[in-house]
Amino acid sequence: METSVLQPPLILSTWHFGRIANRSGWAVLSQGGNALDAAEAGCRAVEEDPSVTSVGLGGYPDAAGEVTLDALIMAAPHRCGAVACLRDYLPAISIARRVMEKTPHVLLAGPGAEAFAAAEGFPRRSLLTREAREAWERWKREHKSGSGDKLAHDNSPGQEAHDTIGVLAIDGAGRIAGGCSTSGLAFKLPGRVGDSPLVGHGLYVDPDVGGAVGTGHGELIMRVCGTFLIVEEMRRGASPADAIKVALERLNCQCRPDPRQQAAFIALRCDGAWSAGCLRKGFQVAVRSATVDILTEPDVVLMEGD
Ligand code: ASP
């Protein structure tokens, strides 16, 4: 497959709101800043935008009405940090970065992650907006079973009810980093954690090769170590597009996605070669460098007819 290559610095982000991430990330890169700061700034801008209903403030809550966030930041296997099932604190990506920089651990979850955020000086705040609460109340009404008020946890929200901000950046010095952040599937079972905060599932970066980020149904991506698989394929010489295709084919064969489920990836090699792909149409990638600033369709759509 043909390979698109851009001269670093450059930044790639998932979905249409990737343009918001790229704007903030590019402000860092274009001033000579580093890739890790750009990835953090990109994710943070989307987390703080209440109009994005699948990330940070304004994210749709779980079935119990709680907004819980998952985030991961990564520059290398020895430099990564994550939070999972984090309530009441923003930006999850910056708290993940503190986990990386200030603890010997990789991932803090739930109340422990919240206590860590508080100890690090992040202010506690409510993340549930009125719009998200109303969507949750509508969902609850629609999912009452005939026999009582038991919620049907079919987790089958529409395409708009999930989506992770995933960012990959290379700075002017050739350093690569990535970040991802999400409130996960809307109305998920309390306690559910997706692919995003898990190294090698929602995000993987190896500074000798490149990086990849996943988005879509985490239950698909985390069954095949999606982003680790892509980076390993690139290590063996595959182009970013071919590496993504391998991961999508694996996921499609082995996880039996139902027709409502989406999985998508972006991948970036350290030389500036990049690509994006998805199981079915609907995904877009935002790309920014000194010469481009675009929101574009992926190279690979595994099920073209869908
Ligand atoms: N992958 C995320 C999750 O499953 C959601 C998404 O990217 O759509 O939590």
mmCIF file of C-alpha atoms and ligand atoms in Angstrom:
data_model
loop_
_atom_site.group_PDB
_atom_site.id
_atom_site.type_symbol
_atom_site.label_atom_id
_atom_site.label_comp_id
_atom_site.label_asym_id
_atom_site.label_seq_id
_atom_site.Cartn_x
_atom_site.Cartn_y
_atom_site.Cartn_z
ATOM 1 C CA MET A 1 0.000 0.000 0.000
ATOM 2 C CA GLU A 2 1.222 3.511 -0.802
ATOM 3 C CA THR A 3 2.849 5.269 2.137
ATOM 4 C CA SER A 4 2.266 8.913 3.108
ATOM 5 C CA VAL A 5 5.350 10.481 4.650
ATOM 6 C CA LEU A 6 5.558 13.901 6.294
ATOM 7 C CA GLN A 7 8.607 15.743 7.476
ATOM 8 C CA PRO A 8 8.563 16.034 11.318
ATOM 9 C CA PRO A 9 7.412 17.769 13.364
ATOM 10 C CA LEU A 10 3.964 16.338 12.835
ATOM 11 C CA ILE A 11 0.920 15.293 14.805
ATOM 12 C CA LEU A 12 -1.910 12.845 14.056
ATOM 13 C CA SER A 13 -5.114 12.566 16.054
ATOM 14 C CA THR A 14 -8.248 10.438 15.923
ATOM 15 C CA TRP A 15 -11.718 11.521 14.787
ATOM 16 C CA HIS A 16 -13.008 14.988 13.828
ATOM 17 C CA PHE A 17 -12.133 16.334 17.276
ATOM 18 C CA GLY A 18 -8.573 15.385 16.457
ATOM 19 C CA ARG A 19 -8.387 18.842 14.881
ATOM 20 C CA ILE A 20 -8.848 20.349 18.351
ATOM 21 C CA ALA A 21 -6.035 18.137 19.626
ATOM 22 C CA ASN A 22 -3.801 18.991 16.695
ATOM 23 C CA ARG A 23 -4.295 22.708 17.179
ATOM 24 C CA SER A 24 -3.018 22.485 20.777
ATOM 25 C CA GLY A 25 -0.339 19.929 19.987
ATOM 26 C CA TRP A 26 0.908 21.902 17.005
ATOM 27 C CA ALA A 27 1.231 25.020 19.174
ATOM 28 C CA VAL A 28 3.769 23.021 21.200
ATOM 29 C CA LEU A 29 5.588 21.416 18.252
ATOM 30 C CA SER A 30 5.809 24.553 16.138
ATOM 31 C CA GLN A 31 7.515 26.377 19.016
ATOM 32 C CA GLY A 32 10.190 23.666 19.174
ATOM 33 C CA GLY A 33 8.453 21.817 22.024
ATOM 34 C CA ASN A 34 8.714 18.084 22.602
ATOM 35 C CA ALA A 35 6.433 15.292 21.417
ATOM 36 C CA LEU A 36 5.348 14.239 24.900
ATOM 37 C CA ASP A 37 4.148 17.760 25.745
ATOM 38 C CA ALA A 38 2.366 17.925 22.381
ATOM 39 C CA ALA A 39 0.564 14.598 22.959
ATOM 40 C CA GLU A 40 -0.479 15.714 26.435
ATOM 41 C CA ALA A 41 -1.638 19.138 25.244
ATOM 42 C CA GLY A 42 -3.627 17.564 22.406
ATOM 43 C CA CYS A 43 -5.490 15.123 24.655
ATOM 44 C CA ARG A 44 -6.038 17.772 27.297
ATOM 45 C CA ALA A 45 -7.694 20.185 24.869
ATOM 46 C CA VAL A 46 -10.288 17.559 23.940
ATOM 47 C CA GLU A 47 -10.795 16.490 27.567
ATOM 48 C CA GLU A 48 -11.633 20.065 28.468
ATOM 49 C CA ASP A 49 -14.106 20.543 25.611
ATOM 50 C CA PRO A 50 -17.590 19.779 26.999
ATOM 51 C CA SER A 51 -19.043 19.331 23.507
ATOM 52 C CA VAL A 52 -17.092 16.084 23.011
ATOM 53 C CA THR A 53 -19.321 13.477 24.662
ATOM 54 C CA SER A 54 -16.824 10.628 24.754
ATOM 55 C CA VAL A 55 -13.802 12.256 26.399
ATOM 56 C CA GLY A 56 -13.231 14.093 29.697
ATOM 57 C CA LEU A 57 -15.648 16.851 30.726
ATOM 58 C CA GLY A 58 -19.044 16.166 29.148
ATOM 59 C CA GLY A 59 -18.241 12.481 28.547
ATOM 60 C CA TYR A 60 -21.265 10.212 28.830
ATOM 61 C CA PRO A 61 -21.432 8.389 32.153
ATOM 62 C CA ASP A 62 -21.606 4.690 32.985
ATOM 63 C CA ALA A 63 -24.875 2.881 33.704
ATOM 64 C CA ALA A 64 -24.883 4.260 37.246
ATOM 65 C CA GLY A 65 -24.504 7.864 36.068
ATOM 66 C CA GLU A 66 -20.787 8.216 36.931
ATOM 67 C CA VAL A 67 -18.312 9.648 34.401
ATOM 68 C CA THR A 68 -15.141 7.538 34.581
ATOM 69 C CA LEU A 69 -12.036 8.281 32.532
ATOM 70 C CA ASP A 70 -9.274 6.100 31.099
ATOM 71 C CA ALA A 71 -6.022 7.617 29.774
ATOM 72 C CA LEU A 72 -2.490 6.583 28.843
ATOM 73 C CA ILE A 73 0.615 8.522 27.836
ATOM 74 C CA MET A 74 3.681 6.841 26.383
ATOM 75 C CA ALA A 75 7.085 7.745 24.981
ATOM 76 C CA ALA A 76 8.767 4.344 25.319
ATOM 77 C CA PRO A 77 8.273 1.016 27.119
ATOM 78 C CA HIS A 78 10.181 2.475 30.074
ATOM 79 C CA ARG A 79 8.255 5.776 29.915
ATOM 80 C CA CYS A 80 4.515 5.314 30.220
ATOM 81 C CA GLY A 81 1.777 6.040 32.727
ATOM 82 C CA ALA A 82 -1.973 5.526 32.887
ATOM 83 C CA VAL A 83 -5.134 5.974 34.882
ATOM 84 C CA ALA A 84 -8.305 3.905 34.665
ATOM 85 C CA CYS A 85 -11.817 4.348 36.008
ATOM 86 C CA LEU A 86 -10.897 7.827 37.274
ATOM 87 C CA ARG A 87 -13.788 9.978 38.556
ATOM 88 C CA ASP A 88 -13.958 13.707 39.269
ATOM 89 C CA TYR A 89 -10.498 14.774 38.090
ATOM 90 C CA LEU A 90 -9.161 16.348 34.914
ATOM 91 C CA PRO A 91 -7.072 16.210 32.844
ATOM 92 C CA ALA A 92 -6.780 12.427 32.989
ATOM 93 C CA ILE A 93 -3.858 12.560 30.539
ATOM 94 C CA SER A 94 -1.878 14.871 32.844
ATOM 95 C CA ILE A 95 -2.602 12.653 35.854
ATOM 96 C CA ALA A 96 -1.395 9.691 33.752
ATOM 97 C CA ARG A 97 1.787 11.635 33.047
ATOM 98 C CA ARG A 98 2.323 12.173 36.776
ATOM 99 C CA VAL A 99 1.917 8.415 37.306
ATOM 100 C CA MET A 100 4.721 7.963 34.777
ATOM 101 C CA GLU A 101 6.964 10.651 36.233
ATOM 102 C CA LYS A 102 6.342 10.354 39.950
ATOM 103 C CA THR A 103 5.615 6.709 40.724
ATOM 104 C CA PRO A 104 7.271 3.362 40.032
ATOM 105 C CA HIS A 105 3.940 2.159 38.598
ATOM 106 C CA VAL A 106 2.344 2.177 35.155
ATOM 107 C CA LEU A 107 -1.387 2.230 35.940
ATOM 108 C CA LEU A 108 -3.457 3.553 38.839
ATOM 109 C CA ALA A 109 -7.193 2.813 38.917
ATOM 110 C CA GLY A 110 -10.333 4.004 40.686
ATOM 111 C CA PRO A 111 -10.141 5.506 44.183
ATOM 112 C CA GLY A 112 -6.359 5.064 44.294
ATOM 113 C CA ALA A 113 -5.973 7.103 41.112
ATOM 114 C CA GLU A 114 -8.296 9.780 42.531
ATOM 115 C CA ALA A 115 -6.324 9.978 45.795
ATOM 116 C CA PHE A 116 -3.125 10.297 43.760
ATOM 117 C CA ALA A 117 -4.641 13.099 41.649
ATOM 118 C CA ALA A 118 -5.711 14.943 44.803
ATOM 119 C CA ALA A 119 -2.260 14.511 46.365
ATOM 120 C CA GLU A 120 -0.723 15.925 43.178
ATOM 121 C CA GLY A 121 -2.865 19.034 43.516
ATOM 122 C CA PHE A 122 -5.436 18.426 40.766
ATOM 123 C CA PRO A 123 -8.738 20.033 41.819
ATOM 124 C CA ARG A 124 -11.794 17.811 42.260
ATOM 125 C CA ARG A 125 -14.644 18.726 39.933
ATOM 126 C CA SER A 126 -17.819 17.260 38.515
ATOM 127 C CA LEU A 127 -17.451 15.973 34.953
ATOM 128 C CA LEU A 128 -21.143 15.257 34.322
ATOM 129 C CA THR A 129 -22.651 18.021 32.197
ATOM 130 C CA ARG A 130 -26.366 18.623 31.922
ATOM 131 C CA GLU A 131 -26.397 17.265 28.374
ATOM 132 C CA ALA A 132 -24.652 14.047 29.436
ATOM 133 C CA ARG A 133 -26.995 13.600 32.407
ATOM 134 C CA GLU A 134 -30.016 14.015 30.132
ATOM 135 C CA ALA A 135 -28.616 11.469 27.677
ATOM 136 C CA TRP A 136 -28.114 9.032 30.554
ATOM 137 C CA GLU A 137 -31.654 9.593 31.819
ATOM 138 C CA ARG A 138 -33.012 8.965 28.311
ATOM 139 C CA TRP A 139 -30.954 5.805 28.043
ATOM 140 C CA LYS A 140 -32.217 4.592 31.423
ATOM 141 C CA ARG A 141 -35.814 5.126 30.383
ATOM 142 C CA GLU A 142 -35.267 3.259 27.108
ATOM 143 C CA HIS A 143 -33.501 0.343 28.788
ATOM 144 C CA LYS A 144 -35.920 -0.490 31.572
ATOM 145 C CA SER A 145 -36.899 -4.130 31.175
ATOM 146 C CA GLY A 146 -40.569 -5.085 31.188
ATOM 147 C CA SER A 147 -40.139 -6.970 34.452
ATOM 148 C CA GLY A 148 -38.813 -4.144 36.570
ATOM 149 C CA ASP A 149 -36.172 -1.490 36.479
ATOM 150 C CA LYS A 150 -33.188 -3.737 35.706
ATOM 151 C CA LEU A 151 -31.014 -2.023 33.101
ATOM 152 C CA ALA A 152 -30.273 -3.980 29.967
ATOM 153 C CA HIS A 153 -26.489 -3.784 29.790
ATOM 154 C CA ASP A 154 -26.297 -4.511 26.102
ATOM 155 C CA ASN A 155 -23.738 -1.765 25.652
ATOM 156 C CA SER A 156 -24.910 -1.117 22.136
ATOM 157 C CA PRO A 157 -24.776 2.635 21.874
ATOM 158 C CA GLY A 158 -24.592 4.309 18.501
ATOM 159 C CA GLN A 159 -21.354 5.266 16.826
ATOM 160 C CA GLU A 160 -21.485 8.686 18.441
ATOM 161 C CA ALA A 161 -21.557 7.341 21.986
ATOM 162 C CA HIS A 162 -17.905 6.405 22.287
ATOM 163 C CA ASP A 163 -14.591 7.475 20.666
ATOM 164 C CA THR A 164 -11.182 8.125 22.139
ATOM 165 C CA ILE A 165 -8.918 11.064 21.491
ATOM 166 C CA GLY A 166 -5.694 9.408 20.420
ATOM 167 C CA VAL A 167 -2.624 11.460 19.514
ATOM 168 C CA LEU A 168 0.745 10.533 18.007
ATOM 169 C CA ALA A 169 3.433 13.181 17.607
ATOM 170 C CA ILE A 170 7.013 13.484 16.409
ATOM 171 C CA ASP A 171 8.887 16.631 17.366
ATOM 172 C CA GLY A 172 11.604 18.510 15.511
ATOM 173 C CA ALA A 173 14.281 16.484 17.306
ATOM 174 C CA GLY A 174 12.736 13.224 16.042
ATOM 175 C CA ARG A 175 11.292 12.121 19.396
ATOM 176 C CA ILE A 176 7.963 10.297 19.249
ATOM 177 C CA ALA A 177 5.207 10.125 21.880
ATOM 178 C CA GLY A 178 1.526 9.323 22.119
ATOM 179 C CA GLY A 179 -1.447 9.829 24.355
ATOM 180 C CA CYS A 180 -5.055 8.703 24.511
ATOM 181 C CA SER A 181 -8.011 9.592 26.700
ATOM 182 C CA THR A 182 -11.670 8.560 26.833
ATOM 183 C CA SER A 183 -14.726 8.230 29.013
ATOM 184 C CA GLY A 184 -15.151 4.818 27.361
ATOM 185 C CA LEU A 185 -18.355 3.311 26.081
ATOM 186 C CA ALA A 186 -21.397 5.311 27.073
ATOM 187 C CA PHE A 187 -23.507 3.657 29.773
ATOM 188 C CA LYS A 188 -20.942 0.895 30.286
ATOM 189 C CA LEU A 189 -21.192 -1.374 33.304
ATOM 190 C CA PRO A 190 -19.646 0.348 36.326
ATOM 191 C CA GLY A 191 -16.045 -0.802 36.657
ATOM 192 C CA ARG A 192 -15.611 -1.475 32.956
ATOM 193 C CA VAL A 193 -12.188 -0.463 31.627
ATOM 194 C CA GLY A 194 -11.487 -0.419 27.893
ATOM 195 C CA ASP A 195 -8.350 -0.669 25.806
ATOM 196 C CA SER A 196 -7.271 2.957 26.187
ATOM 197 C CA PRO A 197 -5.308 2.884 29.476
ATOM 198 C CA LEU A 198 -3.647 -0.458 28.696
ATOM 199 C CA VAL A 199 -0.157 -0.408 27.213
ATOM 200 C CA GLY A 200 -0.132 -2.220 23.864
ATOM 201 C CA HIS A 201 -3.916 -2.195 23.563
ATOM 202 C CA GLY A 202 -5.134 1.408 23.210
ATOM 203 C CA LEU A 203 -1.642 2.847 22.649
ATOM 204 C CA TYR A 204 1.889 1.658 22.103
ATOM 205 C CA VAL A 205 5.069 3.624 21.350
ATOM 206 C CA ASP A 206 8.527 2.258 20.710
ATOM 207 C CA PRO A 207 11.014 5.048 19.933
ATOM 208 C CA ASP A 208 13.021 2.704 17.680
ATOM 209 C CA VAL A 209 10.018 1.975 15.466
ATOM 210 C CA GLY A 210 6.971 4.220 15.908
ATOM 211 C CA GLY A 211 3.592 4.246 17.579
ATOM 212 C CA ALA A 212 -0.063 3.353 17.166
ATOM 213 C CA VAL A 213 -3.335 4.339 18.845
ATOM 214 C CA GLY A 214 -6.649 2.477 18.783
ATOM 215 C CA THR A 215 -10.218 3.670 19.070
ATOM 216 C CA GLY A 216 -13.604 2.044 18.807
ATOM 217 C CA HIS A 217 -14.864 -0.911 20.792
ATOM 218 C CA GLY A 218 -12.132 -1.556 23.299
ATOM 219 C CA GLU A 219 -13.400 -5.094 23.783
ATOM 220 C CA LEU A 220 -12.232 -5.818 20.225
ATOM 221 C CA ILE A 221 -8.905 -3.990 20.377
ATOM 222 C CA MET A 222 -7.836 -5.398 23.746
ATOM 223 C CA ARG A 223 -8.424 -8.985 22.624
ATOM 224 C CA VAL A 224 -5.672 -8.757 20.017
ATOM 225 C CA CYS A 225 -3.184 -6.327 21.665
ATOM 226 C CA GLY A 226 -4.031 -4.118 18.688
ATOM 227 C CA THR A 227 -1.448 -1.342 18.933
ATOM 228 C CA PHE A 228 1.368 -3.631 20.043
ATOM 229 C CA LEU A 229 0.639 -5.805 17.029
ATOM 230 C CA ILE A 230 0.825 -2.787 14.691
ATOM 231 C CA VAL A 231 4.145 -1.580 16.088
ATOM 232 C CA GLU A 232 5.572 -5.094 15.902
ATOM 233 C CA GLU A 233 4.464 -5.377 12.259
ATOM 234 C CA MET A 234 6.184 -2.052 11.510
ATOM 235 C CA ARG A 235 9.301 -3.330 13.305
ATOM 236 C CA ARG A 236 9.313 -6.240 10.859
ATOM 237 C CA GLY A 237 9.194 -3.839 7.932
ATOM 238 C CA ALA A 238 5.487 -3.400 7.237
ATOM 239 C CA SER A 239 4.276 0.043 6.192
ATOM 240 C CA PRO A 240 1.917 1.739 8.681
ATOM 241 C CA ALA A 241 -1.059 0.948 6.402
ATOM 242 C CA ASP A 242 -0.126 -2.719 6.022
ATOM 243 C CA ALA A 243 0.495 -3.026 9.775
ATOM 244 C CA ILE A 244 -2.947 -1.585 10.510
ATOM 245 C CA LYS A 245 -4.492 -3.980 8.005
ATOM 246 C CA VAL A 246 -2.908 -6.945 9.800
ATOM 247 C CA ALA A 247 -4.403 -5.809 13.118
ATOM 248 C CA LEU A 248 -7.856 -5.186 11.619
ATOM 249 C CA GLU A 249 -7.860 -8.570 9.890
ATOM 250 C CA ARG A 250 -6.782 -10.312 13.086
ATOM 251 C CA LEU A 251 -9.470 -8.550 15.064
ATOM 252 C CA ASN A 252 -12.093 -9.268 12.432
ATOM 253 C CA CYS A 253 -11.232 -12.984 12.262
ATOM 254 C CA GLN A 254 -10.751 -13.626 15.940
ATOM 255 C CA CYS A 255 -13.163 -11.288 17.745
ATOM 256 C CA ARG A 256 -16.243 -11.652 15.538
ATOM 257 C CA PRO A 257 -17.318 -7.989 15.697
ATOM 258 C CA ASP A 258 -21.009 -7.400 15.279
ATOM 259 C CA PRO A 259 -22.079 -4.986 12.519
ATOM 260 C CA ARG A 260 -22.521 -2.101 14.969
ATOM 261 C CA GLN A 261 -18.983 -2.340 16.279
ATOM 262 C CA GLN A 262 -16.132 -0.182 15.056
ATOM 263 C CA ALA A 263 -12.387 -0.416 15.575
ATOM 264 C CA ALA A 264 -9.896 2.036 14.111
ATOM 265 C CA PHE A 265 -6.183 2.723 14.349
ATOM 266 C CA ILE A 266 -3.680 5.415 13.473
ATOM 267 C CA ALA A 267 -0.001 4.555 13.110
ATOM 268 C CA LEU A 268 3.128 6.648 12.780
ATOM 269 C CA ARG A 269 6.628 5.446 11.993
ATOM 270 C CA CYS A 270 9.628 7.349 13.323
ATOM 271 C CA ASP A 271 10.535 8.494 9.794
ATOM 272 C CA GLY A 272 7.226 10.364 9.451
ATOM 273 C CA ALA A 273 5.367 7.649 7.491
ATOM 274 C CA TRP A 274 1.778 7.462 8.737
ATOM 275 C CA SER A 275 -1.553 5.839 8.058
ATOM 276 C CA ALA A 276 -5.043 5.236 9.445
ATOM 277 C CA GLY A 277 -7.493 2.380 9.067
ATOM 278 C CA CYS A 278 -10.782 1.094 10.381
ATOM 279 C CA LEU A 279 -13.105 -1.874 10.296
ATOM 280 C CA ARG A 280 -15.919 0.040 8.598
ATOM 281 C CA LYS A 281 -16.384 3.550 7.272
ATOM 282 C CA GLY A 282 -17.011 6.493 9.598
ATOM 283 C CA PHE A 283 -13.538 7.044 10.999
ATOM 284 C CA GLN A 284 -11.370 10.072 10.202
ATOM 285 C CA VAL A 285 -7.856 11.170 11.112
ATOM 286 C CA ALA A 286 -6.620 14.722 11.645
ATOM 287 C CA VAL A 287 -3.077 15.407 10.431
ATOM 288 C CA ARG A 288 -0.976 18.502 10.953
ATOM 289 C CA SER A 289 2.569 19.435 10.030
ATOM 290 C CA ALA A 290 4.291 22.503 8.590
ATOM 291 C CA THR A 291 2.763 21.652 5.199
ATOM 292 C CA VAL A 292 -0.653 20.085 5.947
ATOM 293 C CA ASP A 293 -3.608 20.680 8.247
ATOM 294 C CA ILE A 294 -6.312 18.209 7.250
ATOM 295 C CA LEU A 295 -9.070 15.921 8.435
ATOM 296 C CA THR A 296 -8.987 12.966 6.105
ATOM 297 C CA GLU A 297 -10.362 9.505 5.363
ATOM 298 C CA PRO A 298 -8.363 6.412 6.373
ATOM 299 C CA ASP A 299 -6.255 4.483 3.838
ATOM 300 C CA VAL A 300 -7.684 1.170 4.978
ATOM 301 C CA VAL A 301 -11.395 0.381 5.390
ATOM 302 C CA LEU A 302 -11.530 -3.369 5.903
ATOM 303 C CA MET A 303 -15.232 -3.788 5.168
ATOM 304 C CA GLU A 304 -15.671 -1.333 2.331
ATOM 305 C CA GLY A 305 -19.311 -2.204 1.709
ATOM 306 C CA ASP A 306 -20.515 -1.552 5.281
HETATM 307 N N1 ASP B 1 -11.763 2.424 22.829
HETATM 308 C C1 ASP B 1 -12.555 3.130 23.788
HETATM 309 C C2 ASP B 1 -13.071 2.170 24.809
HETATM 310 O O1 ASP B 1 -13.451 1.069 24.452
HETATM 311 C C3 ASP B 1 -13.686 3.869 23.220
HETATM 312 C C4 ASP B 1 -13.525 4.414 21.828
HETATM 313 O O2 ASP B 1 -12.447 4.722 21.410
HETATM 314 O O3 ASP B 1 -14.493 4.512 21.095
HETATM 315 O O4 ASP B 1 -13.173 2.551 25.948
#
